[in-house]
């Protein structure tokens, strides 16, 4: 008796949706960081970009961490499904899961904070 290919396919699609979210986060943060670097290269920057660089940089790192964690979880669960082993309840698996949540919400919070700061800076000017 082999593994259930439908379960595996459904799980892969589930993981791909989370990986696409992580990719969108990384692209958004990378675009914001590129804009900040472009502003730094201009002769007269209109406002201090240090906070934006920090927020977009941290968000980019957390987005990349989230992508990596989803990939690790996908590989581990695929191995367990194919080998027909029950899912483990290791401390390492829980830690990976919680680091994934932390990186997802941290990246999202950094992006939201950068956008709100951007809006605030232009509304004050």
PDB file of C-alpha atoms in Angstrom:
ATOM      1  CA  UNK A   1       0.000   0.000   0.000  1.00  0.00           C
ATOM      2  CA  UNK A   2       1.533   3.334  -1.125  1.00  0.00           C
ATOM      3  CA  UNK A   3       0.967   6.891  -0.183  1.00  0.00           C
ATOM      4  CA  UNK A   4      -2.173   8.745  -1.180  1.00  0.00           C
ATOM      5  CA  UNK A   5      -1.197  10.904  -4.182  1.00  0.00           C
ATOM      6  CA  UNK A   6      -4.256  13.123  -3.730  1.00  0.00           C
ATOM      7  CA  UNK A   7      -3.240  14.026  -0.172  1.00  0.00           C
ATOM      8  CA  UNK A   8       0.276  14.755  -1.343  1.00  0.00           C
ATOM      9  CA  UNK A   9      -0.946  16.926  -4.215  1.00  0.00           C
ATOM     10  CA  UNK A  10      -3.310  18.838  -1.918  1.00  0.00           C
ATOM     11  CA  UNK A  11      -0.527  19.393   0.593  1.00  0.00           C
ATOM     12  CA  UNK A  12       1.842  20.640  -2.123  1.00  0.00           C
ATOM     13  CA  UNK A  13      -0.770  23.118  -3.343  1.00  0.00           C
ATOM     14  CA  UNK A  14      -1.286  24.274   0.239  1.00  0.00           C
ATOM     15  CA  UNK A  15       2.446  24.832   0.661  1.00  0.00           C
ATOM     16  CA  UNK A  16       2.733  26.598  -2.689  1.00  0.00           C
ATOM     17  CA  UNK A  17       0.086  29.126  -1.651  1.00  0.00           C
ATOM     18  CA  UNK A  18       2.114  29.966   1.472  1.00  0.00           C
ATOM     19  CA  UNK A  19       5.330  30.112  -0.550  1.00  0.00           C
ATOM     20  CA  UNK A  20       3.689  32.530  -2.991  1.00  0.00           C
ATOM     21  CA  UNK A  21       2.713  34.734  -0.024  1.00  0.00           C
ATOM     22  CA  UNK A  22       6.324  34.671   1.139  1.00  0.00           C
ATOM     23  CA  UNK A  23       7.478  35.531  -2.384  1.00  0.00           C
ATOM     24  CA  UNK A  24       5.096  38.491  -2.537  1.00  0.00           C
ATOM     25  CA  UNK A  25       6.392  39.710   0.812  1.00  0.00           C
ATOM     26  CA  UNK A  26       9.986  39.458  -0.344  1.00  0.00           C
ATOM     27  CA  UNK A  27       9.216  41.278  -3.608  1.00  0.00           C
ATOM     28  CA  UNK A  28       7.412  44.082  -1.756  1.00  0.00           C
ATOM     29  CA  UNK A  29      10.232  44.542   0.722  1.00  0.00           C
ATOM     30  CA  UNK A  30      12.883  44.347  -1.998  1.00  0.00           C
ATOM     31  CA  UNK A  31      11.054  46.995  -4.040  1.00  0.00           C
ATOM     32  CA  UNK A  32      10.828  49.259  -0.994  1.00  0.00           C
ATOM     33  CA  UNK A  33      14.488  48.732  -0.220  1.00  0.00           C
ATOM     34  CA  UNK A  34      15.461  49.456  -3.845  1.00  0.00           C
ATOM     35  CA  UNK A  35      13.444  52.680  -3.734  1.00  0.00           C
ATOM     36  CA  UNK A  36      15.208  53.715  -0.524  1.00  0.00           C
ATOM     37  CA  UNK A  37      18.595  53.093  -2.109  1.00  0.00           C
ATOM     38  CA  UNK A  38      17.520  55.108  -5.159  1.00  0.00           C
ATOM     39  CA  UNK A  39      16.521  57.993  -2.865  1.00  0.00           C
ATOM     40  CA  UNK A  40      19.897  57.781  -1.113  1.00  0.00           C
ATOM     41  CA  UNK A  41      21.639  58.124  -4.488  1.00  0.00           C
ATOM     42  CA  UNK A  42      19.751  61.318  -5.349  1.00  0.00           C
ATOM     43  CA  UNK A  43      21.500  64.639  -4.804  1.00  0.00           C
ATOM     44  CA  UNK A  44      18.958  65.936  -2.291  1.00  0.00           C
ATOM     45  CA  UNK A  45      16.927  63.277  -0.483  1.00  0.00           C
ATOM     46  CA  UNK A  46      13.594  64.722   0.658  1.00  0.00           C
ATOM     47  CA  UNK A  47      13.418  62.851   3.934  1.00  0.00           C
ATOM     48  CA  UNK A  48      15.418  60.538   6.157  1.00  0.00           C
ATOM     49  CA  UNK A  49      15.285  57.019   4.699  1.00  0.00           C
ATOM     50  CA  UNK A  50      17.010  55.214   7.567  1.00  0.00           C
ATOM     51  CA  UNK A  51      13.790  53.980   9.172  1.00  0.00           C
ATOM     52  CA  UNK A  52      12.522  52.734   5.827  1.00  0.00           C
ATOM     53  CA  UNK A  53      15.739  50.871   5.112  1.00  0.00           C
ATOM     54  CA  UNK A  54      15.571  49.187   8.525  1.00  0.00           C
ATOM     55  CA  UNK A  55      11.894  48.213   8.140  1.00  0.00           C
ATOM     56  CA  UNK A  56      12.223  46.950   4.570  1.00  0.00           C
ATOM     57  CA  UNK A  57      15.513  45.178   5.339  1.00  0.00           C
ATOM     58  CA  UNK A  58      14.154  43.356   8.397  1.00  0.00           C
ATOM     59  CA  UNK A  59      10.958  42.534   6.511  1.00  0.00           C
ATOM     60  CA  UNK A  60      12.953  41.117   3.599  1.00  0.00           C
ATOM     61  CA  UNK A  61      14.994  38.908   5.907  1.00  0.00           C
ATOM     62  CA  UNK A  62      11.876  37.692   7.734  1.00  0.00           C
ATOM     63  CA  UNK A  63      10.113  37.019   4.424  1.00  0.00           C
ATOM     64  CA  UNK A  64      13.073  34.956   3.246  1.00  0.00           C
ATOM     65  CA  UNK A  65      13.055  33.070   6.561  1.00  0.00           C
ATOM     66  CA  UNK A  66       9.342  32.356   6.137  1.00  0.00           C
ATOM     67  CA  UNK A  67       9.955  31.039   2.598  1.00  0.00           C
ATOM     68  CA  UNK A  68      12.744  28.802   3.889  1.00  0.00           C
ATOM     69  CA  UNK A  69      10.628  27.449   6.761  1.00  0.00           C
ATOM     70  CA  UNK A  70       7.686  26.648   4.489  1.00  0.00           C
ATOM     71  CA  UNK A  71      10.086  24.818   2.162  1.00  0.00           C
ATOM     72  CA  UNK A  72      11.535  22.840   5.074  1.00  0.00           C
ATOM     73  CA  UNK A  73       8.077  21.915   6.371  1.00  0.00           C
ATOM     74  CA  UNK A  74       6.992  20.886   2.871  1.00  0.00           C
ATOM     75  CA  UNK A  75      10.003  18.634   2.465  1.00  0.00           C
ATOM     76  CA  UNK A  76       9.546  17.042   5.897  1.00  0.00           C
ATOM     77  CA  UNK A  77       5.829  16.392   5.477  1.00  0.00           C
ATOM     78  CA  UNK A  78       6.321  15.057   1.942  1.00  0.00           C
ATOM     79  CA  UNK A  79       8.851  12.590   3.271  1.00  0.00           C
ATOM     80  CA  UNK A  80       6.464  11.528   6.040  1.00  0.00           C
ATOM     81  CA  UNK A  81       3.530  11.131   3.624  1.00  0.00           C
ATOM     82  CA  UNK A  82       5.546   9.078   1.139  1.00  0.00           C
ATOM     83  CA  UNK A  83       7.029   6.909   3.919  1.00  0.00           C
ATOM     84  CA  UNK A  84       3.569   6.615   5.514  1.00  0.00           C
ATOM     85  CA  UNK A  85       4.850   7.718   8.880  1.00  0.00           C
ATOM     86  CA  UNK A  86       2.656   9.589  11.339  1.00  0.00           C
ATOM     87  CA  UNK A  87       3.516  13.259  11.798  1.00  0.00           C
ATOM     88  CA  UNK A  88       5.981  13.842  14.610  1.00  0.00           C
ATOM     89  CA  UNK A  89       5.416  16.142  17.535  1.00  0.00           C
ATOM     90  CA  UNK A  90       9.062  17.062  18.134  1.00  0.00           C
ATOM     91  CA  UNK A  91      10.113  20.217  19.885  1.00  0.00           C
ATOM     92  CA  UNK A  92      12.061  21.097  16.731  1.00  0.00           C
ATOM     93  CA  UNK A  93       8.901  20.844  14.624  1.00  0.00           C
ATOM     94  CA  UNK A  94       7.043  23.121  17.041  1.00  0.00           C
ATOM     95  CA  UNK A  95       9.918  25.587  17.086  1.00  0.00           C
ATOM     96  CA  UNK A  96      10.014  25.612  13.278  1.00  0.00           C
ATOM     97  CA  UNK A  97       6.275  26.224  13.193  1.00  0.00           C
ATOM     98  CA  UNK A  98       6.457  29.107  15.667  1.00  0.00           C
ATOM     99  CA  UNK A  99       9.460  30.658  13.901  1.00  0.00           C
ATOM    100  CA  UNK A 100       7.415  30.456  10.717  1.00  0.00           C
ATOM    101  CA  UNK A 101       4.525  32.296  12.330  1.00  0.00           C
ATOM    102  CA  UNK A 102       6.888  34.868  13.815  1.00  0.00           C
ATOM    103  CA  UNK A 103       8.570  35.485  10.476  1.00  0.00           C
ATOM    104  CA  UNK A 104       5.233  35.718   8.610  1.00  0.00           C
ATOM    105  CA  UNK A 105       3.690  38.221  11.007  1.00  0.00           C
ATOM    106  CA  UNK A 106       6.962  40.070  11.547  1.00  0.00           C
ATOM    107  CA  UNK A 107       7.446  40.590   7.829  1.00  0.00           C
ATOM    108  CA  UNK A 108       3.848  41.726   7.436  1.00  0.00           C
ATOM    109  CA  UNK A 109       4.163  44.103  10.392  1.00  0.00           C
ATOM    110  CA  UNK A 110       7.364  45.634   9.005  1.00  0.00           C
ATOM    111  CA  UNK A 111       5.690  46.241   5.652  1.00  0.00           C
ATOM    112  CA  UNK A 112       2.611  47.774   7.273  1.00  0.00           C
ATOM    113  CA  UNK A 113       4.761  49.977   9.514  1.00  0.00           C
ATOM    114  CA  UNK A 114       6.822  51.169   6.539  1.00  0.00           C
ATOM    115  CA  UNK A 115       3.685  52.022   4.559  1.00  0.00           C
ATOM    116  CA  UNK A 116       2.122  53.853   7.514  1.00  0.00           C
ATOM    117  CA  UNK A 117       5.354  55.766   8.114  1.00  0.00           C
ATOM    118  CA  UNK A 118       5.488  56.644   4.420  1.00  0.00           C
ATOM    119  CA  UNK A 119       1.908  57.955   4.531  1.00  0.00           C
ATOM    120  CA  UNK A 120       2.621  59.900   7.708  1.00  0.00           C
ATOM    121  CA  UNK A 121       5.745  61.513   6.302  1.00  0.00           C
ATOM    122  CA  UNK A 122       3.950  62.727   3.177  1.00  0.00           C
ATOM    123  CA  UNK A 123       0.878  63.920   5.042  1.00  0.00           C
ATOM    124  CA  UNK A 124       3.062  66.073   7.299  1.00  0.00           C
ATOM    125  CA  UNK A 125       5.035  67.650   4.431  1.00  0.00           C
TER     126      UNK A 125
END
